PDB file of C-alpha atoms in Angstrom:
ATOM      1  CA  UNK A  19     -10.030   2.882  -8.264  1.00  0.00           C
ATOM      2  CA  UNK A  20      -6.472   1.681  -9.481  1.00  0.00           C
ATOM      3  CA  UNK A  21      -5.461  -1.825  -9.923  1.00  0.00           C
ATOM      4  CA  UNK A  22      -2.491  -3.216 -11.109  1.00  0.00           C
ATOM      5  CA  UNK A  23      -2.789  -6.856 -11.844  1.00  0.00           C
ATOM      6  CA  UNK A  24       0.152  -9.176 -12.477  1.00  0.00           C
ATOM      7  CA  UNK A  25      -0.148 -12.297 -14.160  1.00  0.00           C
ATOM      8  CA  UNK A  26       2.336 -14.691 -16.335  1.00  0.00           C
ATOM      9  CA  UNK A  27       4.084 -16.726 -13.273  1.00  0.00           C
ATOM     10  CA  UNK A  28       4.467 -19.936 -13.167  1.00  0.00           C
ATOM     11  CA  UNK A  29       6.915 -22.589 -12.559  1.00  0.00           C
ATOM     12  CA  UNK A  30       9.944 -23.048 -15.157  1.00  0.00           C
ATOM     13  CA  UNK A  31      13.067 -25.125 -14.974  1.00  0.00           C
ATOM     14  CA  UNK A  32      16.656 -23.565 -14.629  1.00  0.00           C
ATOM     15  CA  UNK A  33      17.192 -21.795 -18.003  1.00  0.00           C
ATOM     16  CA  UNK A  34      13.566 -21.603 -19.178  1.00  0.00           C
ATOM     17  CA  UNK A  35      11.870 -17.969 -19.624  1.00  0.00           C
ATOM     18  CA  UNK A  36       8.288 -16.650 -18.880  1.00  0.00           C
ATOM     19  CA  UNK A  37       6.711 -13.556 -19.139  1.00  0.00           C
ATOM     20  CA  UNK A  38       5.227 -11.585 -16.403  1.00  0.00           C
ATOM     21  CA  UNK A  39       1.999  -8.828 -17.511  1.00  0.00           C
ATOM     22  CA  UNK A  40       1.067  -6.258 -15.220  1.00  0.00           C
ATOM     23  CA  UNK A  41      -2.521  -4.696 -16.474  1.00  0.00           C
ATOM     24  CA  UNK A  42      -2.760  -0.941 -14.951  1.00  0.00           C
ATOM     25  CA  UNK A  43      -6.525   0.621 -14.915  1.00  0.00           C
ATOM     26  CA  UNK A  44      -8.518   3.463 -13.149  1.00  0.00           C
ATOM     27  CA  UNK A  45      -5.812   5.573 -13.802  1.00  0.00           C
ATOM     28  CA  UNK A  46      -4.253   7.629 -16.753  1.00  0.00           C
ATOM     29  CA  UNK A  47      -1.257   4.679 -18.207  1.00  0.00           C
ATOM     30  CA  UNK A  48       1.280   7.711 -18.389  1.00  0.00           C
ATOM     31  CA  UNK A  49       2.824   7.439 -15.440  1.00  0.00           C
ATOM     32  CA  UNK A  50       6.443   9.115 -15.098  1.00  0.00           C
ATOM     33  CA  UNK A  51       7.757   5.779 -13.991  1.00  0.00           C
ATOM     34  CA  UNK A  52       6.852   1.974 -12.880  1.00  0.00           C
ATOM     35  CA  UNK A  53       8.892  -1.152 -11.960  1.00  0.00           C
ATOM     36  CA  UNK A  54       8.861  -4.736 -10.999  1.00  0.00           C
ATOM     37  CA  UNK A  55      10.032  -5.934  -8.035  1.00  0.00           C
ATOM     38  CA  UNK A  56       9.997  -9.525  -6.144  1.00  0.00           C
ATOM     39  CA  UNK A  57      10.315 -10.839  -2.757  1.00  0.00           C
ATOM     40  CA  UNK A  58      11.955 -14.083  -1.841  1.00  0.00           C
ATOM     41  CA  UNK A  59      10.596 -15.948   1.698  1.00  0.00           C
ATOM     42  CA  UNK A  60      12.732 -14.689   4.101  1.00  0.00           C
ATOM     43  CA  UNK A  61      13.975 -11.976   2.354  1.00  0.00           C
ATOM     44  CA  UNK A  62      13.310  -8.248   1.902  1.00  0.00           C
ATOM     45  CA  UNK A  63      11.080  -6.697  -1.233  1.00  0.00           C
ATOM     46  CA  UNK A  64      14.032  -5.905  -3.763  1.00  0.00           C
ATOM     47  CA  UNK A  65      14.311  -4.009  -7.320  1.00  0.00           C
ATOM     48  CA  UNK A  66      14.068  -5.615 -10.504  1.00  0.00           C
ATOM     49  CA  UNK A  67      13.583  -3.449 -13.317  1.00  0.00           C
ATOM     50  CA  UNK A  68      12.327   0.362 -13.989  1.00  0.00           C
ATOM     51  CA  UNK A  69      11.028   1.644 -17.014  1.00  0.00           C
ATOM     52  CA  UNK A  70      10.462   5.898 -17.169  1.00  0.00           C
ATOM     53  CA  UNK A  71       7.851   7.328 -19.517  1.00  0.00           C
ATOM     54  CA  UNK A  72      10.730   8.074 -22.166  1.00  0.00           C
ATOM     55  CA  UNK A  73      11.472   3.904 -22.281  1.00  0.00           C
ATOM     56  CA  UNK A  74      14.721   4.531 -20.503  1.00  0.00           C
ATOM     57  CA  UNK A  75      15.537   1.253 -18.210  1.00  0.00           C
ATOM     58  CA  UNK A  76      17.015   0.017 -15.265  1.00  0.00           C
ATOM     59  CA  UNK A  77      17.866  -3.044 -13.898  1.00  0.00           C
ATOM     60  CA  UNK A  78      19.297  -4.834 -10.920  1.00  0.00           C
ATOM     61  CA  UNK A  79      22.490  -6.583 -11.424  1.00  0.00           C
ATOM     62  CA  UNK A  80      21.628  -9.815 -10.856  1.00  0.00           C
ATOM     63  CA  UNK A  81      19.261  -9.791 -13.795  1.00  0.00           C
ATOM     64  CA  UNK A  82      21.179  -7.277 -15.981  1.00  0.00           C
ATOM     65  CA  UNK A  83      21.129  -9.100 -19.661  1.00  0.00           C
ATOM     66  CA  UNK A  84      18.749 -11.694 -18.680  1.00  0.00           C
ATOM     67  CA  UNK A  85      15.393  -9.825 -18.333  1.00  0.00           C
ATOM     68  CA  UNK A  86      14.375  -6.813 -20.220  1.00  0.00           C
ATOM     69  CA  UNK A  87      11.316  -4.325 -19.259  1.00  0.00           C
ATOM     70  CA  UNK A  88       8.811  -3.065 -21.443  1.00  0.00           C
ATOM     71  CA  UNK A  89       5.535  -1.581 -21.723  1.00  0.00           C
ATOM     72  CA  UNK A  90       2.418  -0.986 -24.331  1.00  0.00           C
ATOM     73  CA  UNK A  91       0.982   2.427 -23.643  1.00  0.00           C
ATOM     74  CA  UNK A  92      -2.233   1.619 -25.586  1.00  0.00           C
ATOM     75  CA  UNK A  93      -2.949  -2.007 -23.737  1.00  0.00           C
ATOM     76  CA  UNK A  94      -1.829  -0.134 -20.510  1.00  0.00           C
ATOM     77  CA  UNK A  95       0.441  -3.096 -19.608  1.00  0.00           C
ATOM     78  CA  UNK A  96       3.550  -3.602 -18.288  1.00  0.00           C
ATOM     79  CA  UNK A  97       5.871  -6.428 -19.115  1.00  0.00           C
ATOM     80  CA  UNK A  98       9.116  -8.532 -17.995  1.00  0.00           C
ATOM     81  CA  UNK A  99       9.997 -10.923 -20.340  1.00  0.00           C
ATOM     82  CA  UNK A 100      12.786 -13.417 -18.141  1.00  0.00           C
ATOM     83  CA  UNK A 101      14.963 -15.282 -20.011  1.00  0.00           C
ATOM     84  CA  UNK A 102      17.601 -17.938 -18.479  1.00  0.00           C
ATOM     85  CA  UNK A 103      15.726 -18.093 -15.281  1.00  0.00           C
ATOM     86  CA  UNK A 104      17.945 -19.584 -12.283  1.00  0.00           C
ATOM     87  CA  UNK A 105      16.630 -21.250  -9.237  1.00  0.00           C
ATOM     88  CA  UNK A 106      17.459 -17.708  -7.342  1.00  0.00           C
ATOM     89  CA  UNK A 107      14.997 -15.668  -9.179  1.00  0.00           C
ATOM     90  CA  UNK A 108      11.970 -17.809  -7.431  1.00  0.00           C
ATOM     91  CA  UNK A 109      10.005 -14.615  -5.663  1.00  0.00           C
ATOM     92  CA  UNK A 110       7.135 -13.202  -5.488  1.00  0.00           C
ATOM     93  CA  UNK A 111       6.598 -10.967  -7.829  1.00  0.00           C
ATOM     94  CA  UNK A 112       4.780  -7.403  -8.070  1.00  0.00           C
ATOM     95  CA  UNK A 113       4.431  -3.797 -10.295  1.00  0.00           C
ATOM     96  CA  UNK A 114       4.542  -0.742  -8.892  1.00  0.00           C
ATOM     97  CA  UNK A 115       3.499   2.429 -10.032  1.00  0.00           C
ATOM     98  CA  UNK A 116       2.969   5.971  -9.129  1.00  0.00           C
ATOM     99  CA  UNK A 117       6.493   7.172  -8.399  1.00  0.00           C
ATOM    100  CA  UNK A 118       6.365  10.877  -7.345  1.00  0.00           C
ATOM    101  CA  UNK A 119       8.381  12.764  -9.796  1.00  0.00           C
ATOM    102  CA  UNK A 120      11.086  14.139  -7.597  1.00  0.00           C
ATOM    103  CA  UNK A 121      12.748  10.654  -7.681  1.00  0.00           C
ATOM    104  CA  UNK A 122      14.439   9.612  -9.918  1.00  0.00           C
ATOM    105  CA  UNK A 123      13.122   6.755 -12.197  1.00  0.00           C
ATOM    106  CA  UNK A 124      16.668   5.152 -12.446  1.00  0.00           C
ATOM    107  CA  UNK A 125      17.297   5.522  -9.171  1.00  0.00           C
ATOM    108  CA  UNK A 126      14.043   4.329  -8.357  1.00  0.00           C
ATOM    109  CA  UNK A 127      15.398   0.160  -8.060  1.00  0.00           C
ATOM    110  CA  UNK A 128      15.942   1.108  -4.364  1.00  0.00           C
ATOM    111  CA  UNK A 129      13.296   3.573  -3.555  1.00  0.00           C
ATOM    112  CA  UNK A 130      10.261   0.647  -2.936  1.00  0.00           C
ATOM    113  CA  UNK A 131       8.765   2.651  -0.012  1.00  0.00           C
ATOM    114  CA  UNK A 132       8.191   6.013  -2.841  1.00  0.00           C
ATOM    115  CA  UNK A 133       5.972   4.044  -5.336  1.00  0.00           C
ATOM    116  CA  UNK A 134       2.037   4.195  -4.525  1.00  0.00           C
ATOM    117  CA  UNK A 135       0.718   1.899  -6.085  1.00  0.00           C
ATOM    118  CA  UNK A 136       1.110  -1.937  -6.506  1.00  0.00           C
ATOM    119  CA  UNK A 137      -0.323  -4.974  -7.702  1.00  0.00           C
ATOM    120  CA  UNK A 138      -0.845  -8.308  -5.811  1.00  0.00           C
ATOM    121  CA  UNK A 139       1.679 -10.074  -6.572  1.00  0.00           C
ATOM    122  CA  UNK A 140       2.677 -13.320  -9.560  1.00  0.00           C
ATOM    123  CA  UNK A 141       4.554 -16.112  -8.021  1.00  0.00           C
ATOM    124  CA  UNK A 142       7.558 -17.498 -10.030  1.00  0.00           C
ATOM    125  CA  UNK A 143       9.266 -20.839  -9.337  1.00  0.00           C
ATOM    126  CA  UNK A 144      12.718 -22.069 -10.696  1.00  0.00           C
ATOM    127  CA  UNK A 145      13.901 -25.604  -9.996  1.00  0.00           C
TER     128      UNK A 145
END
Protein backbone atom coordinates (compact mmCIF):
# COMPACT_ATOMS: atom_id res chain seq x y z
CA UNK A 1 0.00 0.00 0.00
CA UNK A 2 1.66 3.46 -0.94
CA UNK A 3 1.38 6.55 1.02
CA UNK A 4 2.82 9.69 0.57
CA UNK A 5 2.46 11.89 3.55
CA UNK A 6 3.13 15.63 3.56
CA UNK A 7 3.79 17.49 6.52
CA UNK A 8 5.77 20.94 7.42
CA UNK A 9 2.78 23.60 6.65
CA UNK A 10 1.92 26.02 8.60
CA UNK A 11 1.22 29.62 8.71
CA UNK A 12 4.24 32.18 8.07
CA UNK A 13 4.26 35.89 7.51
CA UNK A 14 5.21 37.53 4.06
CA UNK A 15 8.96 36.75 3.71
CA UNK A 16 9.25 33.92 6.25
CA UNK A 17 10.23 30.24 4.94
CA UNK A 18 9.04 26.69 5.99
CA UNK A 19 9.73 23.45 4.91
CA UNK A 20 7.35 21.03 3.48
CA UNK A 21 8.36 16.78 3.97
CA UNK A 22 6.69 14.37 1.94
CA UNK A 23 7.42 10.66 3.54
CA UNK A 24 6.95 7.98 0.53
CA UNK A 25 6.44 4.13 1.77
CA UNK A 26 5.08 0.75 0.40
CA UNK A 27 6.89 1.36 -2.51
CA UNK A 28 10.57 1.15 -3.86
CA UNK A 29 11.85 5.35 -3.15
CA UNK A 30 13.44 5.22 -6.78
CA UNK A 31 10.98 6.55 -8.60
CA UNK A 32 11.97 8.13 -12.15
CA UNK A 33 10.35 11.34 -11.04
CA UNK A 34 8.08 13.20 -8.23
CA UNK A 35 6.87 16.80 -7.65
CA UNK A 36 5.01 19.16 -5.48
CA UNK A 37 2.20 20.83 -6.44
CA UNK A 38 -0.54 23.20 -4.60
CA UNK A 39 -3.98 24.31 -5.09
CA UNK A 40 -5.31 27.69 -4.19
CA UNK A 41 -9.44 27.91 -3.31
CA UNK A 42 -10.83 28.67 -6.38
CA UNK A 43 -8.18 27.79 -8.41
CA UNK A 44 -6.92 24.81 -10.43
CA UNK A 45 -4.11 22.11 -9.00
CA UNK A 46 -0.83 23.79 -10.48
CA UNK A 47 3.06 22.74 -10.70
CA UNK A 48 5.55 23.63 -8.29
CA UNK A 49 8.64 21.83 -8.49
CA UNK A 50 9.99 18.35 -10.12
CA UNK A 51 12.85 16.53 -9.12
CA UNK A 52 14.00 13.28 -11.67
CA UNK A 53 15.95 10.38 -10.20
CA UNK A 54 19.31 12.03 -11.56
CA UNK A 55 18.48 15.37 -9.08
CA UNK A 56 17.76 17.37 -12.17
CA UNK A 57 14.93 20.16 -11.22
CA UNK A 58 12.20 22.08 -12.34
CA UNK A 59 10.31 24.75 -11.23
CA UNK A 60 7.39 27.01 -11.94
CA UNK A 61 8.15 30.56 -12.53
CA UNK A 62 6.55 32.07 -9.95
CA UNK A 63 8.74 30.29 -7.44
CA UNK A 64 11.91 30.05 -9.60
CA UNK A 65 14.84 31.23 -6.98
CA UNK A 66 12.67 31.18 -4.05
CA UNK A 67 12.05 27.43 -3.38
CA UNK A 68 14.37 24.67 -4.17
CA UNK A 69 13.41 20.73 -4.34
CA UNK A 70 15.19 18.02 -2.87
CA UNK A 71 15.07 14.59 -1.77
CA UNK A 72 16.93 11.88 0.69
CA UNK A 73 16.86 8.53 -1.03
CA UNK A 74 17.69 6.68 2.23
CA UNK A 75 14.82 8.56 4.53
CA UNK A 76 12.58 8.14 1.38
CA UNK A 77 11.48 11.80 1.70
CA UNK A 78 10.85 14.46 -0.35
CA UNK A 79 11.42 18.07 0.46
CA UNK A 80 10.58 21.89 -0.49
CA UNK A 81 12.34 24.15 1.46
CA UNK A 82 10.29 27.88 0.67
CA UNK A 83 12.05 30.75 1.28
CA UNK A 84 10.54 34.49 0.94
CA UNK A 85 7.06 33.19 1.07
CA UNK A 86 4.39 35.83 -0.35
CA UNK A 87 0.79 35.96 0.54
CA UNK A 88 0.16 34.22 -3.12
CA UNK A 89 1.84 31.02 -2.35
CA UNK A 90 -1.08 30.19 0.40
CA UNK A 91 -2.35 26.59 -1.23
CA UNK A 92 -2.82 23.51 -0.49
CA UNK A 93 -0.16 21.63 -0.87
CA UNK A 94 0.59 17.90 -2.14
CA UNK A 95 3.55 15.23 -3.63
CA UNK A 96 3.08 13.28 -6.33
CA UNK A 97 4.75 10.39 -7.48
CA UNK A 98 4.73 7.63 -9.93
CA UNK A 99 5.20 9.46 -13.22
CA UNK A 100 5.18 6.89 -16.10
CA UNK A 101 8.46 7.14 -17.79
CA UNK A 102 7.41 8.24 -21.22
CA UNK A 103 6.95 11.80 -19.80
CA UNK A 104 9.17 13.76 -19.33
CA UNK A 105 10.22 14.68 -15.70
CA UNK A 106 10.86 18.39 -16.70
CA UNK A 107 8.05 18.61 -18.53
CA UNK A 108 6.20 16.98 -15.96
CA UNK A 109 5.13 20.77 -14.01
CA UNK A 110 2.06 20.54 -16.33
CA UNK A 111 1.34 16.92 -16.69
CA UNK A 112 -0.75 16.61 -12.99
CA UNK A 113 -3.30 14.16 -14.50
CA UNK A 114 0.11 11.49 -15.47
CA UNK A 115 1.38 11.15 -11.82
CA UNK A 116 -0.27 8.12 -9.77
CA UNK A 117 0.26 8.67 -6.79
CA UNK A 118 -0.28 11.51 -4.21
CA UNK A 119 -0.32 12.47 -0.78
CA UNK A 120 -3.10 14.30 1.19
CA UNK A 121 -2.26 17.36 1.12
CA UNK A 122 -0.11 20.27 3.82
CA UNK A 123 -1.84 23.53 4.05
CA UNK A 124 0.38 26.70 3.86
CA UNK A 125 -0.76 30.20 4.87
CA UNK A 126 1.00 33.59 4.07
CA UNK A 127 -0.32 36.83 5.54
Amino acid sequence: HVQLVESGGGSVQAGGSLRLSCAASGYTYSSYCMGWFRQAPGKEREGVATIASDASTSYADSVKGRFTISQDNAKNTLYLQMNSLKPEDTAMYYCAADLPPWVTCSGALARIADFGWWGQGTQVTVS
